[in-house]
Short mmCIF file of C-alpha atoms in Angstrom, two decimals:
data_model
loop_
_atom_site.label_atom_id
_atom_site.label_comp_id
_atom_site.label_asym_id
_atom_site.label_seq_id
_atom_site.Cartn_x
_atom_site.Cartn_y
_atom_site.Cartn_z
CA UNK A 1 0.16 0.05 -0.06
CA UNK A 2 2.93 2.33 0.44
CA UNK A 3 3.66 4.28 -2.98
CA UNK A 4 7.40 4.55 -2.08
CA UNK A 5 7.44 0.73 -1.59
CA UNK A 6 6.11 0.22 -5.01
CA UNK A 7 8.27 2.78 -6.56
CA UNK A 8 11.32 0.82 -5.21
CA UNK A 9 10.11 -2.33 -6.36
CA UNK A 10 9.75 -1.07 -10.00
CA UNK A 11 13.24 0.52 -9.69
CA UNK A 12 14.62 -2.90 -8.55
CA UNK A 13 13.27 -4.72 -11.25
CA UNK A 14 14.16 -2.17 -13.99
CA UNK A 15 17.78 -2.66 -12.58
CA UNK A 16 17.47 -6.54 -12.84
CA UNK A 17 15.90 -6.21 -16.53
CA UNK A 18 18.68 -3.81 -17.63
CA UNK A 19 21.38 -6.50 -16.40
CA UNK A 20 19.76 -9.22 -18.47
CA UNK A 21 19.48 -7.01 -21.38
CA UNK A 22 23.27 -6.06 -21.33
CA UNK A 23 24.15 -9.78 -21.89
CA UNK A 24 22.82 -9.25 -25.45
CA UNK A 25 23.79 -5.70 -25.98
CA UNK A 26 26.36 -4.23 -23.40
CA UNK A 27 25.14 -0.83 -23.97
CA UNK A 28 21.34 -1.24 -23.51
CA UNK A 29 19.61 0.76 -21.05
CA UNK A 30 15.97 1.49 -20.06
CA UNK A 31 15.20 5.19 -20.82
CA UNK A 32 14.32 7.05 -17.73
CA UNK A 33 10.91 8.78 -17.50
CA UNK A 34 9.98 10.13 -14.17
CA UNK A 35 6.62 11.18 -15.22
CA UNK A 36 5.70 7.65 -16.46
CA UNK A 37 7.30 6.08 -13.27
CA UNK A 38 5.09 8.25 -11.26
CA UNK A 39 2.16 7.31 -13.32
CA UNK A 40 2.80 3.45 -12.74
CA UNK A 41 3.24 3.76 -9.12
CA UNK A 42 -0.34 4.89 -8.81
CA UNK A 43 -1.82 2.64 -11.38
CA UNK A 44 -0.89 -0.79 -9.79
CA UNK A 45 -0.77 -2.07 -6.33
CA UNK A 46 1.65 -5.02 -7.00
CA UNK A 47 3.96 -3.99 -9.95
CA UNK A 48 5.64 -6.64 -11.85
CA UNK A 49 7.76 -5.81 -14.92
CA UNK A 50 8.13 -7.57 -17.88
CA UNK A 51 10.14 -7.36 -21.34
CA UNK A 52 9.07 -8.10 -24.64
CA UNK A 53 10.23 -7.35 -28.48
CA UNK A 54 8.28 -5.59 -31.11
CA UNK A 55 8.95 -6.04 -34.90
CA UNK A 56 12.37 -4.78 -35.98
CA UNK A 57 10.79 -2.85 -39.10
CA UNK A 58 9.40 -0.42 -36.57
CA UNK A 59 12.85 0.82 -35.82
CA UNK A 60 12.53 2.80 -38.78
CA UNK A 61 10.28 5.31 -37.00
CA UNK A 62 12.08 8.51 -35.44
CA UNK A 63 12.97 7.70 -31.87
CA UNK A 64 10.59 10.39 -30.31
CA UNK A 65 7.75 8.60 -32.16
CA UNK A 66 8.61 5.18 -30.74
CA UNK A 67 9.01 6.63 -27.51
CA UNK A 68 5.49 8.36 -27.56
CA UNK A 69 3.81 5.22 -28.85
CA UNK A 70 5.18 3.15 -26.07
CA UNK A 71 4.64 5.63 -23.43
CA UNK A 72 1.22 7.18 -24.34
CA UNK A 73 -0.38 4.05 -25.76
CA UNK A 74 0.84 1.23 -23.50
CA UNK A 75 2.67 2.88 -20.61
CA UNK A 76 5.81 1.22 -21.61
CA UNK A 77 9.33 2.22 -21.02
CA UNK A 78 11.57 2.39 -24.14
CA UNK A 79 14.84 0.71 -24.54
CA UNK A 80 17.94 2.00 -26.38
CA UNK A 81 21.80 1.89 -26.27
CA UNK A 82 22.11 5.99 -25.91
CA UNK A 83 22.37 6.43 -29.49
CA UNK A 84 19.41 4.56 -31.27
CA UNK A 85 16.31 2.69 -30.09
CA UNK A 86 16.46 -1.04 -29.60
CA UNK A 87 13.32 -3.27 -30.43
CA UNK A 88 12.39 -3.86 -26.95
CA UNK A 89 9.49 -2.47 -24.68
CA UNK A 90 9.45 -2.84 -20.79
CA UNK A 91 5.85 -2.75 -19.21
CA UNK A 92 4.30 -3.22 -15.73
CA UNK A 93 1.41 -5.53 -15.02
CA UNK A 94 -0.65 -5.79 -11.86
CA UNK A 95 0.00 -8.92 -9.82
CA UNK A 96 2.55 -11.60 -9.86
CA UNK A 97 4.60 -13.56 -12.38
CA UNK A 98 1.67 -15.93 -13.24
CA UNK A 99 0.87 -16.32 -16.98
CA UNK A 100 3.60 -13.38 -17.72
CA UNK A 101 4.19 -14.98 -21.20
CA UNK A 102 0.66 -14.47 -22.33
CA UNK A 103 0.75 -11.03 -20.99
CA UNK A 104 3.95 -10.09 -22.90
CA UNK A 105 2.32 -11.61 -26.16
CA UNK A 106 -0.78 -9.63 -25.73
CA UNK A 107 1.09 -6.30 -25.38
CA UNK A 108 3.41 -7.19 -28.14
CA UNK A 109 0.39 -7.56 -30.41
CA UNK A 110 -1.29 -4.60 -29.32
CA UNK A 111 1.99 -2.31 -29.67
CA UNK A 112 2.73 -3.75 -33.15
CA UNK A 113 -0.79 -2.57 -34.11
CA UNK A 114 -0.21 0.78 -32.76
CA UNK A 115 3.21 1.24 -34.27
CA UNK A 116 1.65 0.26 -37.66
CA UNK A 117 -0.85 3.20 -37.13
CA UNK A 118 2.24 5.46 -36.40
CA UNK A 119 4.00 4.38 -39.65
CA UNK A 120 0.84 5.10 -41.50
CA UNK A 121 0.49 8.79 -39.89
CA UNK A 122 4.10 9.33 -40.70
CA UNK A 123 3.68 8.22 -44.43
CA UNK A 124 0.52 10.44 -44.75
CA UNK A 125 2.08 13.32 -43.30
CA UNK A 126 5.03 13.17 -45.55
CA UNK A 127 2.97 13.55 -48.80
CA UNK A 128 2.97 17.43 -48.49
CA UNK A 129 5.99 19.47 -47.23
CA UNK A 130 5.78 21.39 -43.94
CA UNK A 131 5.31 24.77 -45.31
CA UNK A 132 2.28 23.61 -47.61
CA UNK A 133 0.72 22.77 -44.10
CA UNK A 134 0.90 26.32 -42.77
CA UNK A 135 -2.27 27.63 -44.38
CA UNK A 136 -4.20 24.77 -42.66
CA UNK A 137 -3.59 26.49 -39.26
CA UNK A 138 -6.36 28.99 -40.18
CA UNK A 139 -8.87 26.31 -39.35
CA UNK A 140 -7.17 25.44 -36.20
CA UNK A 141 -8.55 27.89 -33.31
CA UNK A 142 -6.00 28.48 -30.47
CA UNK A 143 -8.63 30.26 -28.37
CA UNK A 144 -11.73 32.23 -29.54
CA UNK A 145 -10.19 35.53 -28.36
CA UNK A 146 -6.70 34.87 -29.65
CA UNK A 147 -7.65 33.47 -33.01
CA UNK A 148 -6.04 30.62 -34.80
CA UNK A 149 -2.59 29.24 -34.79
CA UNK A 150 -2.11 30.88 -38.18
CA UNK A 151 -2.76 34.21 -36.38
CA UNK A 152 -0.25 33.20 -33.94
CA UNK A 153 2.24 32.19 -36.54
CA UNK A 154 1.93 35.88 -38.06
CA UNK A 155 2.56 37.49 -34.71
CA UNK A 156 5.45 35.12 -34.11
CA UNK A 157 7.05 36.21 -37.41
CA UNK A 158 6.75 39.96 -36.50
CA UNK A 159 7.75 39.79 -33.00
CA UNK A 160 10.83 37.16 -33.47
CA UNK A 161 12.18 39.50 -36.22
CA UNK A 162 12.09 42.55 -33.97
CA UNK A 163 13.73 40.73 -31.13
CA UNK A 164 16.36 39.31 -33.41
CA UNK A 165 17.05 42.72 -34.61
CA UNK A 166 17.10 44.20 -31.13
CA UNK A 167 19.69 41.52 -30.03
CA UNK A 168 21.73 42.69 -33.15
CA UNK A 169 21.92 39.23 -34.64
CA UNK A 170 23.61 38.53 -37.92
CA UNK A 171 21.37 38.59 -41.19
CA UNK A 172 21.77 34.83 -41.34
CA UNK A 173 20.35 34.19 -37.93
CA UNK A 174 17.49 36.75 -38.78
CA UNK A 175 16.54 34.94 -41.87
CA UNK A 176 16.55 31.33 -40.01
CA UNK A 177 14.57 32.85 -37.03
CA UNK A 178 11.88 34.06 -39.67
CA UNK A 179 11.47 30.86 -41.61
CA UNK A 180 11.35 28.83 -38.23
CA UNK A 181 8.87 31.18 -36.91
CA UNK A 182 6.69 30.59 -40.09
CA UNK A 183 6.99 26.77 -39.94
CA UNK A 184 7.10 26.15 -36.24
CA UNK A 185 3.35 25.58 -35.63
CA UNK A 186 2.74 23.75 -38.92
CA UNK A 187 3.12 20.28 -37.44
CA UNK A 188 -0.03 20.86 -35.39
CA UNK A 189 -2.12 19.87 -38.29
CA UNK A 190 -0.31 16.63 -39.11
CA UNK A 191 -1.93 13.29 -38.03
CA UNK A 192 1.08 12.46 -35.91
CA UNK A 193 0.87 15.33 -33.69
CA UNK A 194 -2.83 15.27 -33.40
CA UNK A 195 -2.29 11.74 -32.23
CA UNK A 196 0.53 12.50 -29.83
CA UNK A 197 0.56 16.21 -28.85
CA UNK A 198 3.81 15.76 -26.86
CA UNK A 199 5.62 15.68 -30.21
CA UNK A 200 4.75 19.20 -31.27
CA UNK A 201 8.09 20.61 -32.20
CA UNK A 202 9.84 17.44 -32.49
CA UNK A 203 7.73 16.31 -35.65
CA UNK A 204 8.16 19.83 -36.95
CA UNK A 205 11.96 19.25 -36.91
CA UNK A 206 11.53 15.73 -38.46
CA UNK A 207 9.15 16.94 -41.14
CA UNK A 208 11.24 20.18 -41.77
CA UNK A 209 14.37 18.20 -42.49
CA UNK A 210 12.24 15.65 -44.73
CA UNK A 211 11.19 18.77 -46.52
CA UNK A 212 14.65 19.73 -47.25
CA UNK A 213 14.98 22.68 -44.89
CA UNK A 214 18.15 24.14 -43.52
CA UNK A 215 19.07 21.88 -40.45
CA UNK A 216 19.51 25.05 -38.23
CA UNK A 217 15.91 25.95 -39.13
CA UNK A 218 14.65 22.51 -38.21
CA UNK A 219 16.69 22.86 -34.86
CA UNK A 220 14.73 26.10 -34.11
CA UNK A 221 11.53 24.41 -34.76
CA UNK A 222 12.47 21.81 -32.08
CA UNK A 223 13.71 24.14 -29.64
CA UNK A 224 10.97 26.82 -29.83
CA UNK A 225 9.00 24.93 -27.26
CA UNK A 226 11.79 24.43 -24.90
CA UNK A 227 11.91 24.39 -21.98
CA UNK A 228 8.57 22.31 -21.97
CA UNK A 229 8.71 21.22 -18.50
CA UNK A 230 10.65 21.66 -15.10
CA UNK A 231 14.09 20.36 -15.81
CA UNK A 232 13.71 20.28 -19.55
CA UNK A 233 16.69 21.38 -21.60
CA UNK A 234 17.06 25.09 -22.90
CA UNK A 235 17.46 25.93 -26.64
CA UNK A 236 21.10 25.64 -27.78
CA UNK A 237 20.99 27.66 -30.94
CA UNK A 238 20.34 31.51 -31.02
CA UNK A 239 17.65 30.94 -33.42
CA UNK A 240 15.89 28.49 -31.29
CA UNK A 241 16.24 30.76 -28.27
CA UNK A 242 14.88 33.83 -29.88
CA UNK A 243 11.71 31.84 -31.21
CA UNK A 244 11.24 30.18 -27.96
CA UNK A 245 11.41 33.52 -25.96
CA UNK A 246 9.11 34.83 -28.69
CA UNK A 247 6.66 31.92 -28.34
CA UNK A 248 6.35 32.12 -24.48
CA UNK A 249 5.91 35.86 -24.44
CA UNK A 250 3.31 35.79 -26.99
CA UNK A 251 1.51 33.19 -25.10
CA UNK A 252 1.95 34.80 -21.77
CA UNK A 253 1.03 38.29 -22.90
CA UNK A 254 -1.80 36.97 -25.14
CA UNK A 255 -3.37 35.01 -22.25
CA UNK A 256 -3.53 37.95 -19.78
CA UNK A 257 -4.85 40.30 -22.61
CA UNK A 258 -7.70 37.63 -23.04
CA UNK A 259 -8.28 37.54 -19.29
CA UNK A 260 -6.65 33.98 -18.59
CA UNK A 261 -4.69 35.07 -15.50
CA UNK A 262 -3.71 32.40 -13.24
CA UNK A 263 -5.08 32.64 -9.53
CA UNK A 264 -3.99 30.80 -6.56
CA UNK A 265 -2.86 27.28 -7.64
CA UNK A 266 -5.12 27.09 -10.68
CA UNK A 267 -2.98 27.64 -13.97
CA UNK A 268 -4.74 25.66 -16.80
CA UNK A 269 -2.77 27.40 -19.61
CA UNK A 270 0.62 26.47 -18.04
CA UNK A 271 1.49 30.19 -17.66
CA UNK A 272 3.81 29.88 -14.76
CA UNK A 273 5.81 27.38 -16.87
CA UNK A 274 5.87 29.83 -19.85
CA UNK A 275 6.97 32.64 -17.73
CA UNK A 276 9.77 30.56 -15.90
CA UNK A 277 10.97 29.62 -19.36
CA UNK A 278 11.04 33.26 -20.55
CA UNK A 279 13.37 34.23 -17.49
CA UNK A 280 15.56 30.91 -17.87
CA UNK A 281 16.22 31.47 -21.52
CA UNK A 282 17.17 35.19 -20.95
CA UNK A 283 19.50 34.16 -18.15
CA UNK A 284 21.05 31.22 -20.13
CA UNK A 285 21.61 33.55 -23.26
CA UNK A 286 22.75 36.35 -20.86
CA UNK A 287 20.71 38.65 -23.20
CA UNK A 288 20.45 42.26 -21.86
CA UNK A 289 16.85 42.40 -23.12
CA UNK A 290 14.12 44.64 -21.60
CA UNK A 291 11.13 42.95 -20.26
CA UNK A 292 9.23 46.10 -20.90
CA UNK A 293 10.43 45.82 -24.48
CA UNK A 294 9.26 42.24 -24.95
CA UNK A 295 5.88 43.05 -23.23
CA UNK A 296 4.86 46.08 -24.89
CA UNK A 297 6.17 44.73 -28.18
CA UNK A 298 3.82 41.77 -27.92
CA UNK A 299 1.01 43.72 -26.82
CA UNK A 300 1.17 45.97 -29.76
CA UNK A 301 0.28 42.95 -31.82
CA UNK A 302 -2.81 42.59 -29.84
CA UNK A 303 -3.75 46.32 -30.75
CA UNK A 304 -3.07 47.29 -27.24
CA UNK A 305 -0.28 49.57 -25.67
CA UNK A 306 -0.99 51.12 -22.39
CA UNK A 307 -3.86 49.12 -20.82
CA UNK A 308 -2.12 48.03 -17.30
CA UNK A 309 -1.83 44.55 -18.81
CA UNK A 310 1.93 45.13 -19.16
CA UNK A 311 2.33 45.85 -15.59
CA UNK A 312 0.30 42.72 -14.67
CA UNK A 313 2.61 40.51 -16.73
CA UNK A 314 5.87 41.99 -15.65
CA UNK A 315 4.65 41.46 -11.99
CA UNK A 316 3.91 37.98 -13.06
CA UNK A 317 7.50 37.70 -14.36
CA UNK A 318 8.78 39.15 -11.12
CA UNK A 319 7.53 36.24 -9.16
CA UNK A 320 9.75 34.03 -11.39
CA UNK A 321 12.63 36.02 -10.74
CA UNK A 322 12.06 36.03 -7.11
CA UNK A 323 12.20 32.11 -7.24
CA UNK A 324 15.49 32.20 -9.32
CA UNK A 325 17.18 34.46 -6.70
CA UNK A 326 16.09 32.38 -3.65
CA UNK A 327 17.61 29.13 -5.56
CA UNK A 328 20.77 31.19 -5.61
CA UNK A 329 20.72 31.35 -1.77
CA UNK A 330 20.04 35.16 -1.81
CA UNK A 331 17.83 36.07 1.28
CA UNK A 332 14.47 37.33 1.35
CA UNK A 333 15.59 40.85 2.40
CA UNK A 334 18.20 40.81 -0.25
CA UNK A 335 15.70 39.94 -3.04
CA UNK A 336 13.41 42.78 -1.89
CA UNK A 337 16.45 45.15 -2.08
CA UNK A 338 17.69 44.40 -5.52
CA UNK A 339 14.14 44.14 -6.99
CA UNK A 340 13.43 47.50 -5.53
CA UNK A 341 16.43 49.08 -7.59
CA UNK A 342 14.62 47.35 -10.92
CA UNK A 343 14.25 44.02 -12.52
CA UNK A 344 13.50 45.12 -16.01
CA UNK A 345 16.84 43.53 -16.98
CA UNK A 346 16.86 39.85 -15.84
CA UNK A 347 20.60 39.42 -16.34
CA UNK A 348 21.31 42.57 -14.43
CA UNK A 349 19.02 41.87 -11.55
CA UNK A 350 20.71 38.21 -10.83
CA UNK A 351 24.20 39.65 -11.04
CA UNK A 352 23.18 42.41 -8.38
CA UNK A 353 21.86 39.83 -6.15
CA UNK A 354 24.84 37.68 -6.43
CA UNK A 355 27.00 40.59 -5.44
CA UNK A 356 24.61 41.73 -2.59
CA UNK A 357 24.90 38.13 -1.08
CA UNK A 358 28.56 37.91 -1.38
CA UNK A 359 29.07 41.64 0.08
CA UNK A 360 26.84 40.78 2.93
CA UNK A 361 29.21 38.12 4.18
CA UNK A 362 31.89 40.93 4.77
CA UNK A 363 32.40 41.79 8.72
CA UNK A 364 32.26 45.42 7.88
CA UNK A 365 28.70 44.97 6.15
CA UNK A 366 26.74 46.28 9.07
CA UNK A 367 28.48 49.63 9.35
CA UNK A 368 28.48 50.14 5.65
CA UNK A 369 24.68 49.46 5.44
CA UNK A 370 24.11 51.97 8.21
CA UNK A 371 26.10 54.83 6.53
CA UNK A 372 24.21 53.89 3.18
CA UNK A 373 20.69 53.87 4.80
CA UNK A 374 21.57 57.25 6.58
CA UNK A 375 22.53 58.75 3.32
CA UNK A 376 19.62 57.54 1.27
CA UNK A 377 17.01 58.46 4.27
CA UNK A 378 17.86 62.06 3.96
CA UNK A 379 17.61 61.99 0.14
CA UNK A 380 14.12 60.70 0.59
CA UNK A 381 13.46 63.32 3.13
CA UNK A 382 14.62 66.04 0.56
CA UNK A 383 12.24 64.45 -1.82
CA UNK A 384 9.36 64.40 0.44
CA UNK A 385 10.05 68.22 0.85
CA UNK A 386 9.71 68.80 -2.69
CA UNK A 387 13.53 69.99 -2.79
CA UNK A 388 14.90 70.16 -6.56
CA UNK A 389 18.43 68.67 -6.05
CA UNK A 390 20.91 69.94 -8.63
CA UNK A 391 22.82 67.58 -10.91
CA UNK A 392 26.12 69.15 -10.46
CA UNK A 393 28.24 69.76 -7.33
CA UNK A 394 29.81 73.25 -7.01
CA UNK A 395 33.09 72.59 -5.56
CA UNK A 396 33.52 76.39 -4.31
CA UNK A 397 30.44 75.79 -2.09
CA UNK A 398 32.14 73.05 -0.14
CA UNK A 399 32.82 74.75 3.05
CA UNK A 400 33.48 72.10 5.69
CA UNK A 401 36.65 69.86 5.70
CA UNK A 402 34.32 66.63 5.85
CA UNK A 403 32.33 67.42 2.74
CA UNK A 404 35.65 68.31 0.74
CA UNK A 405 37.04 64.95 1.81
CA UNK A 406 34.00 63.02 0.77
CA UNK A 407 33.78 65.09 -2.65
CA UNK A 408 37.44 64.40 -3.34
CA UNK A 409 37.07 60.56 -2.38
CA UNK A 410 34.00 60.37 -4.88
CA UNK A 411 35.81 62.25 -7.55
CA UNK A 412 38.73 59.72 -7.30
CA UNK A 413 36.50 56.60 -7.59
CA UNK A 414 33.82 57.78 -9.93
CA UNK A 415 35.69 57.04 -13.21
CA UNK A 416 36.38 53.35 -12.07
CA UNK A 417 32.73 53.00 -10.80
CA UNK A 418 31.35 54.09 -14.24
CA UNK A 419 33.48 51.43 -16.11
CA UNK A 420 32.53 48.71 -13.71
CA UNK A 421 28.93 49.56 -13.69
CA UNK A 422 28.96 49.19 -17.53
CA UNK A 423 30.62 45.86 -17.06
CA UNK A 424 27.96 44.96 -14.58
CA UNK A 425 30.61 43.88 -12.03
CA UNK A 426 28.41 44.96 -9.06
CA UNK A 427 30.55 43.18 -6.41
CA UNK A 428 33.57 45.34 -7.40
CA UNK A 429 31.20 48.31 -7.45
CA UNK A 430 30.06 47.61 -3.99
CA UNK A 431 33.76 46.99 -2.51
CA UNK A 432 34.79 50.35 -4.05
CA UNK A 433 31.76 52.16 -2.95
CA UNK A 434 32.32 50.54 0.71
CA UNK A 435 35.50 52.62 1.07
CA UNK A 436 33.25 55.58 1.39
CA UNK A 437 31.68 54.44 4.70
CA UNK A 438 34.04 56.40 7.19
CA UNK A 439 33.75 59.46 4.99
CA UNK A 440 30.04 59.56 4.94
CA UNK A 441 29.99 58.81 8.73
CA UNK A 442 32.53 61.84 9.30
CA UNK A 443 30.32 64.12 6.68
CA UNK A 444 27.20 63.52 8.79
CA UNK A 445 29.08 64.15 12.24
CA UNK A 446 30.60 67.46 10.84
CA UNK A 447 28.22 68.85 8.20
CA UNK A 448 24.81 70.08 8.66
CA UNK A 449 23.23 69.07 5.56
CA UNK A 450 20.03 70.99 5.87
CA UNK A 451 21.55 74.22 6.15
CA UNK A 452 19.55 77.54 6.42
CA UNK A 453 21.86 78.66 3.44
CA UNK A 454 19.82 77.19 0.55
CA UNK A 455 22.74 77.09 -1.79
CA UNK A 456 24.87 75.10 0.65
CA UNK A 457 21.87 72.74 1.39
CA UNK A 458 21.20 72.04 -2.25
CA UNK A 459 24.82 71.50 -2.79
CA UNK A 460 25.39 69.02 -0.01
CA UNK A 461 22.39 67.08 -1.22
CA UNK A 462 23.70 67.06 -4.69
CA UNK A 463 26.96 65.50 -3.31
CA UNK A 464 24.92 62.91 -1.68
CA UNK A 465 22.55 62.35 -4.50
CA UNK A 466 25.29 61.31 -6.73
CA UNK A 467 26.67 58.88 -4.23
CA UNK A 468 23.13 57.49 -3.23
CA UNK A 469 22.27 57.08 -6.96
CA UNK A 470 25.26 54.68 -7.50
CA UNK A 471 24.45 52.53 -4.23
CA UNK A 472 20.68 52.54 -5.36
CA UNK A 473 21.62 51.23 -8.89
CA UNK A 474 22.56 47.97 -6.92
CA UNK A 475 19.88 47.75 -4.38
CA UNK A 476 17.79 49.66 -2.09
CA UNK A 477 19.87 49.13 0.93
CA UNK A 478 16.89 50.51 3.18
CA UNK A 479 15.35 47.10 2.82
CA UNK A 480 18.16 45.49 4.79
CA UNK A 481 17.64 44.83 8.41
CA UNK A 482 21.20 44.94 9.80
CA UNK A 483 21.84 43.70 13.48
#
């Protein structure tokens, strides 16, 4: 009755069957499938594994098709040698070993029939090249408000082309992105994908290659749905990553525009997975692309620009960024601090989070934060009073020794800080800024910022503002509770 015991029993038998298989083929292994394993654990109470063979002629089927037939039709594990499939299937029956030969034979007959159907689907689909199937997408409705998959294809072509240009990709990659965007949904009308929806993208690649398309275009078609689930791989090619990012942002923005916004645990459209994919792709490729640019660019294709939807989508993505920051051992307070400084650039916010986490391990961190918070608070006070702080510090108005020292210290490190900020080397930025700690404390001890002399007051605030802006470009240190 214990599911964990059933799982262990299945795994032990898989290991035993693998050992026997390797006597025939040393490289043989049963392909892991966590989702199928989980399903089988709850399908049977007393699992007994068996191994059988299907007809060798079916090995001509593409490996993803074979796996889908075995998994989706029969709940069978696939067998291979790491490079190609082998003509074996591993299934689970309810009960003991009694009459197991008959069970194996029955499964073999049914599986051969299913694989015959798959061969028929493949041959029928191959009668027309992939690009000839694109117009058929007009008859396939994605969702009533969002239109057909042909409408989605047209949006993908426009948005993917814009993103590729924005990322300053080569003309060659732009062309591949455009062609892959046109073809990537075409396999949805094929008999194979209608029978096995999980093969969307996989069959697109297969049929694109069979149609004589560029292998890189075919690879981008395969990759445009990645990552499809937690733990799935990310697109390897630039064209595939651009198209995957485009597909996910279109799905996310379109769903919010149509009113399909996840609430609580409910997420029937899998939008959290799509949002996670967007963030992971950007981070993997280290693209300094703006979330605002992506969201608003997608919204324009729906005829909307400033409707508040962009803010809702961005906040939804924020939750995914929080999760990634927490996975990197960045504390809740530190996460709040870096997000308050902005999260439009995903790569940038993660780098700032990593830098703050590392900086917080320094023994001097407490004193540094106290100085920064003191500085930031007085700037916030000036803002509340409606004071307009000048952009430039007038050196001739620096009367006190402490403010002259702070100004000279700042001018000395400013050029180096500007270079490091451009390079996003935030830990080094912070470490250089931290050298200002004693100068800031001395400034507040020896200088009256809110002087009755308006010119002195504004000049001192201008000096603090320059320093404060640099600190706040990393994180809002007022969110940190130092003890």
